[in-house]
Coordinates of C-alpha atoms in Angstrom, one line a residue:
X1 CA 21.2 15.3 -16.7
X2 CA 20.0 15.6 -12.9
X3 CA 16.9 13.7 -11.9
X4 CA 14.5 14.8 -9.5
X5 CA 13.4 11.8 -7.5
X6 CA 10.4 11.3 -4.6
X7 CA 12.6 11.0 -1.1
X8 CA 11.4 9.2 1.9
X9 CA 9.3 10.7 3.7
X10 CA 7.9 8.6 6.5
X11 CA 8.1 5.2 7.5
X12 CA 4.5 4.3 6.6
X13 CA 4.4 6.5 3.6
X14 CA 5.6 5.0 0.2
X15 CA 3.9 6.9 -2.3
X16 CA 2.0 10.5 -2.8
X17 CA 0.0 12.4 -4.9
X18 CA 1.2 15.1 -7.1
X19 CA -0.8 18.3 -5.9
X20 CA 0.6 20.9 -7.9
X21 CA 3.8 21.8 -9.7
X22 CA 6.0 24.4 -8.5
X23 CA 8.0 25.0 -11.8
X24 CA 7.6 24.5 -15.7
X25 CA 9.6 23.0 -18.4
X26 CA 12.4 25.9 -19.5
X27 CA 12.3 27.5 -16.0
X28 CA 15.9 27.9 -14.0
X29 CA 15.5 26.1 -10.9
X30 CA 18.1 27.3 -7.9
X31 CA 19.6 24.5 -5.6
X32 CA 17.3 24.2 -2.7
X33 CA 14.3 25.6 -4.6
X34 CA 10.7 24.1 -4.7
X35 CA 9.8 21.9 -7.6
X36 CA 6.8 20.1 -6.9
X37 CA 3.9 19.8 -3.8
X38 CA 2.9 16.2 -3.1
X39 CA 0.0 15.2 -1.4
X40 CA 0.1 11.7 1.0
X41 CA -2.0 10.7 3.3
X42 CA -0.4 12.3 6.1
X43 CA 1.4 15.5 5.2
X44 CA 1.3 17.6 2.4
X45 CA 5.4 18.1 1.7
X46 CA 7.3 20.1 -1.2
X47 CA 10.0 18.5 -2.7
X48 CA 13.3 20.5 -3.6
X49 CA 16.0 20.4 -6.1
X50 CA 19.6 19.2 -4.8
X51 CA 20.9 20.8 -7.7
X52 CA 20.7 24.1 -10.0
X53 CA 19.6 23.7 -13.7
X54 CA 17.1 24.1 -16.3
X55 CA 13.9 22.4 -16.5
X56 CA 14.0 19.6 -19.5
X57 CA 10.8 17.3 -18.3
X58 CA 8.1 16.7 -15.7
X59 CA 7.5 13.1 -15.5
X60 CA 3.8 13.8 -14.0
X61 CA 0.6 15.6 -14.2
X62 CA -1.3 16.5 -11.0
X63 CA -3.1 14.0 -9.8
X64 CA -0.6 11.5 -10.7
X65 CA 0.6 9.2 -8.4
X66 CA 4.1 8.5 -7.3
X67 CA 6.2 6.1 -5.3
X68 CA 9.0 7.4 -3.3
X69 CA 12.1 6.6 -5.0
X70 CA 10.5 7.6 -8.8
X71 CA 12.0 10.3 -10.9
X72 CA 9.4 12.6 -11.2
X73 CA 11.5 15.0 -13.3
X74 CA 14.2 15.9 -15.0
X75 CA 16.9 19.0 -15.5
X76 CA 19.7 19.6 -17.4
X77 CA 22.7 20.8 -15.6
X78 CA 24.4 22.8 -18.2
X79 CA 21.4 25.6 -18.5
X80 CA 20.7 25.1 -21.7
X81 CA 16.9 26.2 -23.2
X82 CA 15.1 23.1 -23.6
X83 CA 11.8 22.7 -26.3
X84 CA 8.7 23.0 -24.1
X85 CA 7.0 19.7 -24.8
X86 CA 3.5 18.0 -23.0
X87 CA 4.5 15.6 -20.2
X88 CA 3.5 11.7 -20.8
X89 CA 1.3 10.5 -17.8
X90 CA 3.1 8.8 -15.1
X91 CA 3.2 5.0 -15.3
X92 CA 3.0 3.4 -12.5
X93 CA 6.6 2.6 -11.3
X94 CA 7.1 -1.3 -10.7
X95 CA 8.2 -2.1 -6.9
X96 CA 11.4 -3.2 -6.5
X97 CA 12.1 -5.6 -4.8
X98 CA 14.0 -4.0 -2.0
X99 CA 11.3 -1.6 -1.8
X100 CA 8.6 -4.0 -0.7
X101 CA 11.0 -5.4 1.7
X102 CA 11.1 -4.5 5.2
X103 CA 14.6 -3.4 5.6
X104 CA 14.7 -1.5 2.9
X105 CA 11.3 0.6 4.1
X106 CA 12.9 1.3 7.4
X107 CA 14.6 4.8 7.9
X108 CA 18.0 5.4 8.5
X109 CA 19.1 6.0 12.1
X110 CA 19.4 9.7 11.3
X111 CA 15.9 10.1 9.8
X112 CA 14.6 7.8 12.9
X113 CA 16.5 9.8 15.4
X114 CA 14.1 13.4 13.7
X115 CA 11.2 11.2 13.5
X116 CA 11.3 9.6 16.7
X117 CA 11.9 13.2 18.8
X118 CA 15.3 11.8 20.3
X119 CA 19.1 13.1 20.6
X120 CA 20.4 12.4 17.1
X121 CA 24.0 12.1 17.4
X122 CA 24.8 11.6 13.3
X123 CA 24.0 14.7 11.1
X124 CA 20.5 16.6 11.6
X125 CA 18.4 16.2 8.2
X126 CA 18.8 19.1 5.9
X127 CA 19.3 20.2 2.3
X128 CA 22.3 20.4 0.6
X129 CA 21.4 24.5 0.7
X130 CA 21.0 24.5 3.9
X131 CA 23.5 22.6 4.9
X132 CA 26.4 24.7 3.0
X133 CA 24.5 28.1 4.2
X134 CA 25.1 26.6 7.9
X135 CA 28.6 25.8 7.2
X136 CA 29.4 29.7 6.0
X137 CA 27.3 31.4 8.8
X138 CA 29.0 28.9 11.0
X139 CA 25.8 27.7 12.6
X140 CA 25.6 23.8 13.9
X141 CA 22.3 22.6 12.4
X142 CA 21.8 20.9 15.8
X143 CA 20.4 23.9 17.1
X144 CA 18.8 25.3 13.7
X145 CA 14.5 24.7 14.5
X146 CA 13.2 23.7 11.5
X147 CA 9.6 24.5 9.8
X148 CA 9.4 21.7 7.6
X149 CA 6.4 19.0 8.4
X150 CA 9.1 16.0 8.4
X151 CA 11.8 17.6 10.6
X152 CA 13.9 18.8 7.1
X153 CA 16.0 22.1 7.7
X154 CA 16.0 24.2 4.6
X155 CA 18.0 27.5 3.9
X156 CA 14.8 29.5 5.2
X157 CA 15.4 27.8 8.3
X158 CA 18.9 28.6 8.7
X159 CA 18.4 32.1 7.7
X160 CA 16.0 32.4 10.1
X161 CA 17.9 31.0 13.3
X162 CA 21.1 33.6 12.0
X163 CA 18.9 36.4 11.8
X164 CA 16.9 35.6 15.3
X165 CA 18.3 36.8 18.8
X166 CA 20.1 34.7 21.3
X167 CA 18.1 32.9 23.4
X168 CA 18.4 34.2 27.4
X169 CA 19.3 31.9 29.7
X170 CA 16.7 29.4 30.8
X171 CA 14.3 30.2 34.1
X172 CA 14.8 27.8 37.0
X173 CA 12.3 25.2 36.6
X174 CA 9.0 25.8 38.8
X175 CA 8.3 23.3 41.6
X176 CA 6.7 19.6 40.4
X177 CA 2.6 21.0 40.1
X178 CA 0.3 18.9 42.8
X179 CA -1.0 15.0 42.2
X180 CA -3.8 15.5 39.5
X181 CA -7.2 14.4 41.3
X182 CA -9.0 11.3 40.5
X183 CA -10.6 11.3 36.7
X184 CA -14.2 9.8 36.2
X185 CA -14.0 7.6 32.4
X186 CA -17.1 8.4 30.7
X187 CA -15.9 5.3 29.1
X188 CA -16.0 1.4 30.8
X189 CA -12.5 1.0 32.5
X190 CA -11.4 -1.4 35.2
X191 CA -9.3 -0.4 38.6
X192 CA -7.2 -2.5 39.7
X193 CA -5.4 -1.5 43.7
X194 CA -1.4 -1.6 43.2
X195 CA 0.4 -3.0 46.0
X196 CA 3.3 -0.9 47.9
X197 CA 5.8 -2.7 45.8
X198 CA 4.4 -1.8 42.6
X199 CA 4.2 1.6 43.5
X200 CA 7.3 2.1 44.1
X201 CA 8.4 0.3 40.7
X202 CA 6.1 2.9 39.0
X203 CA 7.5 5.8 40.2
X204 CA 11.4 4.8 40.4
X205 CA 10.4 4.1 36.2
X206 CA 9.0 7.9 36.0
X207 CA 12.1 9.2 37.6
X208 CA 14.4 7.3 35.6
X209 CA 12.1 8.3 32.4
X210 CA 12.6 12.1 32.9
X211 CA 16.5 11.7 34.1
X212 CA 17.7 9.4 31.6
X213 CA 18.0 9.6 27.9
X214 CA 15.6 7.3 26.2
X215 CA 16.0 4.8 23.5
X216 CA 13.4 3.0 21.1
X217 CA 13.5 -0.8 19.7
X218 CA 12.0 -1.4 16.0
X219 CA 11.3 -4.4 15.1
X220 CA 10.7 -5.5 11.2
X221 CA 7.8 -7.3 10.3
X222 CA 7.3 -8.8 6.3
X223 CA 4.5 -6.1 5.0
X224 CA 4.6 -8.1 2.0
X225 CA 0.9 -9.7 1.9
X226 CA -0.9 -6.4 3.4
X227 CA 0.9 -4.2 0.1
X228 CA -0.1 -6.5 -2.0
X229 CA -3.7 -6.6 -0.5
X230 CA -3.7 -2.8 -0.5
X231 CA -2.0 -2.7 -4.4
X232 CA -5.1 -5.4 -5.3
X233 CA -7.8 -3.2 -3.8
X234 CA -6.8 0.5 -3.2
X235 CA -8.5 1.3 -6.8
X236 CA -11.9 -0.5 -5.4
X237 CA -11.9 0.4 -2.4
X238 CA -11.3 4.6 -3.5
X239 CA -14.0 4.2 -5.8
X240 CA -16.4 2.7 -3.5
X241 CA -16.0 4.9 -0.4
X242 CA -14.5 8.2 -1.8
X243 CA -11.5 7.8 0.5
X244 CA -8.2 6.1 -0.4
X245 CA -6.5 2.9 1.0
X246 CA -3.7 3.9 2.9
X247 CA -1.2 1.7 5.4
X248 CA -2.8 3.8 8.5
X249 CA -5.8 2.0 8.7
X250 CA -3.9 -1.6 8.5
X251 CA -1.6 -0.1 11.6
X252 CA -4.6 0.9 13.3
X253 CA -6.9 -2.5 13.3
X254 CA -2.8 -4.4 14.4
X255 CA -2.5 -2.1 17.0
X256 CA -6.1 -2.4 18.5
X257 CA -6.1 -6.1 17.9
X258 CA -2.4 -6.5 20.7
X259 CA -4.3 -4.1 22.4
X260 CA -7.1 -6.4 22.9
X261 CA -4.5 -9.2 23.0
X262 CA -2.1 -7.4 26.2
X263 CA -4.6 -5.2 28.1
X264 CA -2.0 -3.6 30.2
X265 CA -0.9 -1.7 27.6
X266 CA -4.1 0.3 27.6
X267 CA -3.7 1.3 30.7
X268 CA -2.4 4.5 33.1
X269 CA -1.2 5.0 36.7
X270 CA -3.6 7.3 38.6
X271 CA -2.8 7.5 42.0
X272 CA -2.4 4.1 43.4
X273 CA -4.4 2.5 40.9
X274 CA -4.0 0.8 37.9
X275 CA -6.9 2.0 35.2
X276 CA -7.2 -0.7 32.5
X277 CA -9.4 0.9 29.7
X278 CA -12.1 -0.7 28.1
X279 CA -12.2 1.0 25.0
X280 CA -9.8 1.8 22.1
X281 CA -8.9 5.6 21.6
X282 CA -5.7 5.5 18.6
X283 CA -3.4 8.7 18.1
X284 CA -2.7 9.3 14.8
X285 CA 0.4 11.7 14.3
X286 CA -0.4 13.9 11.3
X287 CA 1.0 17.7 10.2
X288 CA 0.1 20.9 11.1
X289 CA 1.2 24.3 10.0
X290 CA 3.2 24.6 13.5
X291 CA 4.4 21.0 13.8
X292 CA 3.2 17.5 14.6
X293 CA 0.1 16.8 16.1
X294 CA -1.5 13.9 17.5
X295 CA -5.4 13.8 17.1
X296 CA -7.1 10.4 18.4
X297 CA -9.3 8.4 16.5
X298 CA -12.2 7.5 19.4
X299 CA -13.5 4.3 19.7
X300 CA -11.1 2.5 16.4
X301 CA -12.4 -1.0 17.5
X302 CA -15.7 -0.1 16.0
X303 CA -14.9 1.5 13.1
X304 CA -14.2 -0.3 9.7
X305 CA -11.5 0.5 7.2
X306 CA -13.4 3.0 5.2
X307 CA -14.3 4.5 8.2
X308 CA -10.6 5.0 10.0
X309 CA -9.4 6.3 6.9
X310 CA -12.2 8.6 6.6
X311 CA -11.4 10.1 10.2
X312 CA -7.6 10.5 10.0
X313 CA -8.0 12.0 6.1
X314 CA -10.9 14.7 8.4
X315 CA -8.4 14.9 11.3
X316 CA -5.8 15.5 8.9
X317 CA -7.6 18.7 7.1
X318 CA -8.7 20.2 10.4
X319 CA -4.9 19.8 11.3
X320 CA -4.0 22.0 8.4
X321 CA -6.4 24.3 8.9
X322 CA -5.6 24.5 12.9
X323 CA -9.6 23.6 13.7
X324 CA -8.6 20.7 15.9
X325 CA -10.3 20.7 19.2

């Protein structure tokens, strides 16, 4: 018996929505094939089979909710014919206790290192297909682009880079373009002169920025109250506003509030001034058919829960349909 479980799929995402199902009970399912479509509030992703088998259950209906780490179904490994039977609805799958806690929530430092955009010196995240179709074409996965919304190579990915030219050698970079001029905020902002000193400490920190490899600090916080909060009122607060509760929201108001809290880091470098902004624009990385985007929620101080989730569930759809302006 192979089970089919929800993987991880982002740090702030813990459960989806099954959209649609990709196979039925009885069908052959190939390793690396497409089972199921989930739906979260971020990306739409499908999940794949690590192994070949027949189909013996789905564990869900669409529209069920699912928590990442839940079987959602199940095959039998040695092919044969299963009875085609009705699938039971999905009870809610009880949290354990690792899964609430913040270690346990945090990615690995190889899904971090995809996530993130940095040099990942473990493994590159890929199938178990892809990975043994690298392995016979002899291609490092390192250098394999991949399609997938969450940075996953998959054996269409591989084939692609194998059938695709070489790449020709890079052009010399052009000369650094000319200082940007001043920019008028429609917006209330405040300048503040920098002094020589501080100038200088500015741009010696650019020039180390775009010569030097650059690392990121996470640090954990206990999310236990706010997933309780949300697991208390997410049925609520769907029914009342037509949107659902996701953790975006909650990240939004924290990150507005130490906003408010340490101004300077609302600010830019424009010239030799230092333009401290008044108001609270919040980039929201969601997926698009050609990669990650980040649209920007305008003006997130002023805007309630209902209403942030609202604007990143409309920035999301105009993401997938490329209509972002």
């Amino acid at each position: 018996m192979i089970e089919i479980k929800v993987p991880e799929l982002a740090e702030s995402i813990t459960e989806g929505t099954i959209s649609q199902w990709l196979i039925n009970v009885g069908d052959k399912v190939e390793k690396g094939g497409s089972v199921v479509e989930l739906e979260t509030d971020k990306v739409n992703v499908e999940i794949i089979a690590e192994d070949s088998g027949i189909v013996s259950k789905l564990l869900g209906e669409p529209g069920d909710t699912v928590e990442v780490g839940a079987t959602i179904a199940i095959l039998d490994a040695n092919g044969a014919p299963v009875a085609v039977s009705t699938p039971a609805p999905l009870a809610e799958q009880p949290k354990q206790e690792t899964t609430e806690a913040p270690k346990a929530a945090a990615p690995s430092a190889e899904q971090t290192a995809t996530l993130q955009g940095l040099p990942n010196t473990n493994r590159p995240i890929a199938s178990p297909a892809a990975r043994k179709m690298a392995r016979e074409l002899g291609i490092d996965l390192n250098d394999v682009r991949s399609t997938d919304p969450l940075g996953r190579v998959r054996p269409h990915d591989v084939q692609a880079h194998a059938a695709a030219p070489k790449e020709a050698p890079a052009a010399p970079k052009s000369p650094a373009p000319a200082p940007v001029a001043k920019t008028e905020f429609e917006k209330p902002v405040e300048r503040v002169k920098m002094s020589r000193r501080r100038q200088t400490i500015a741009k010696r920190l650019v020039e180390v920025q775009q010569t030097s490899a650059m690392l990121t600090t996470f640090n954990e916080v206990d999310m236990t109250a706010i997933m309780e909060l949300r697991k208390e009122r997410k049925d609520a607060f769907e029914k009342k506003h037509d949107v659902r509760l996701g953790f975006m929201s909650f990240f939004t108001k924290a990150v507005v509030a130490a906003l408010k809290q340490f101004p300077l880091l609302n600010a830019e470098i424009q010239g030799d001034e230092l333009i401290i902004k008044k108001f609270y624009d919040i980039g929201i990385a969601v997926a698009a058919p050609d990669g990650l985007v980040v649209p920007v929620v305008r003006d997130a101080n002023q805007l309630n829960f209902a209403e942030i989730e609202s604007e990143i569930r409309n920035l999301g759809m105009k993401a997938r349909d490329n209509k972002l302006s």
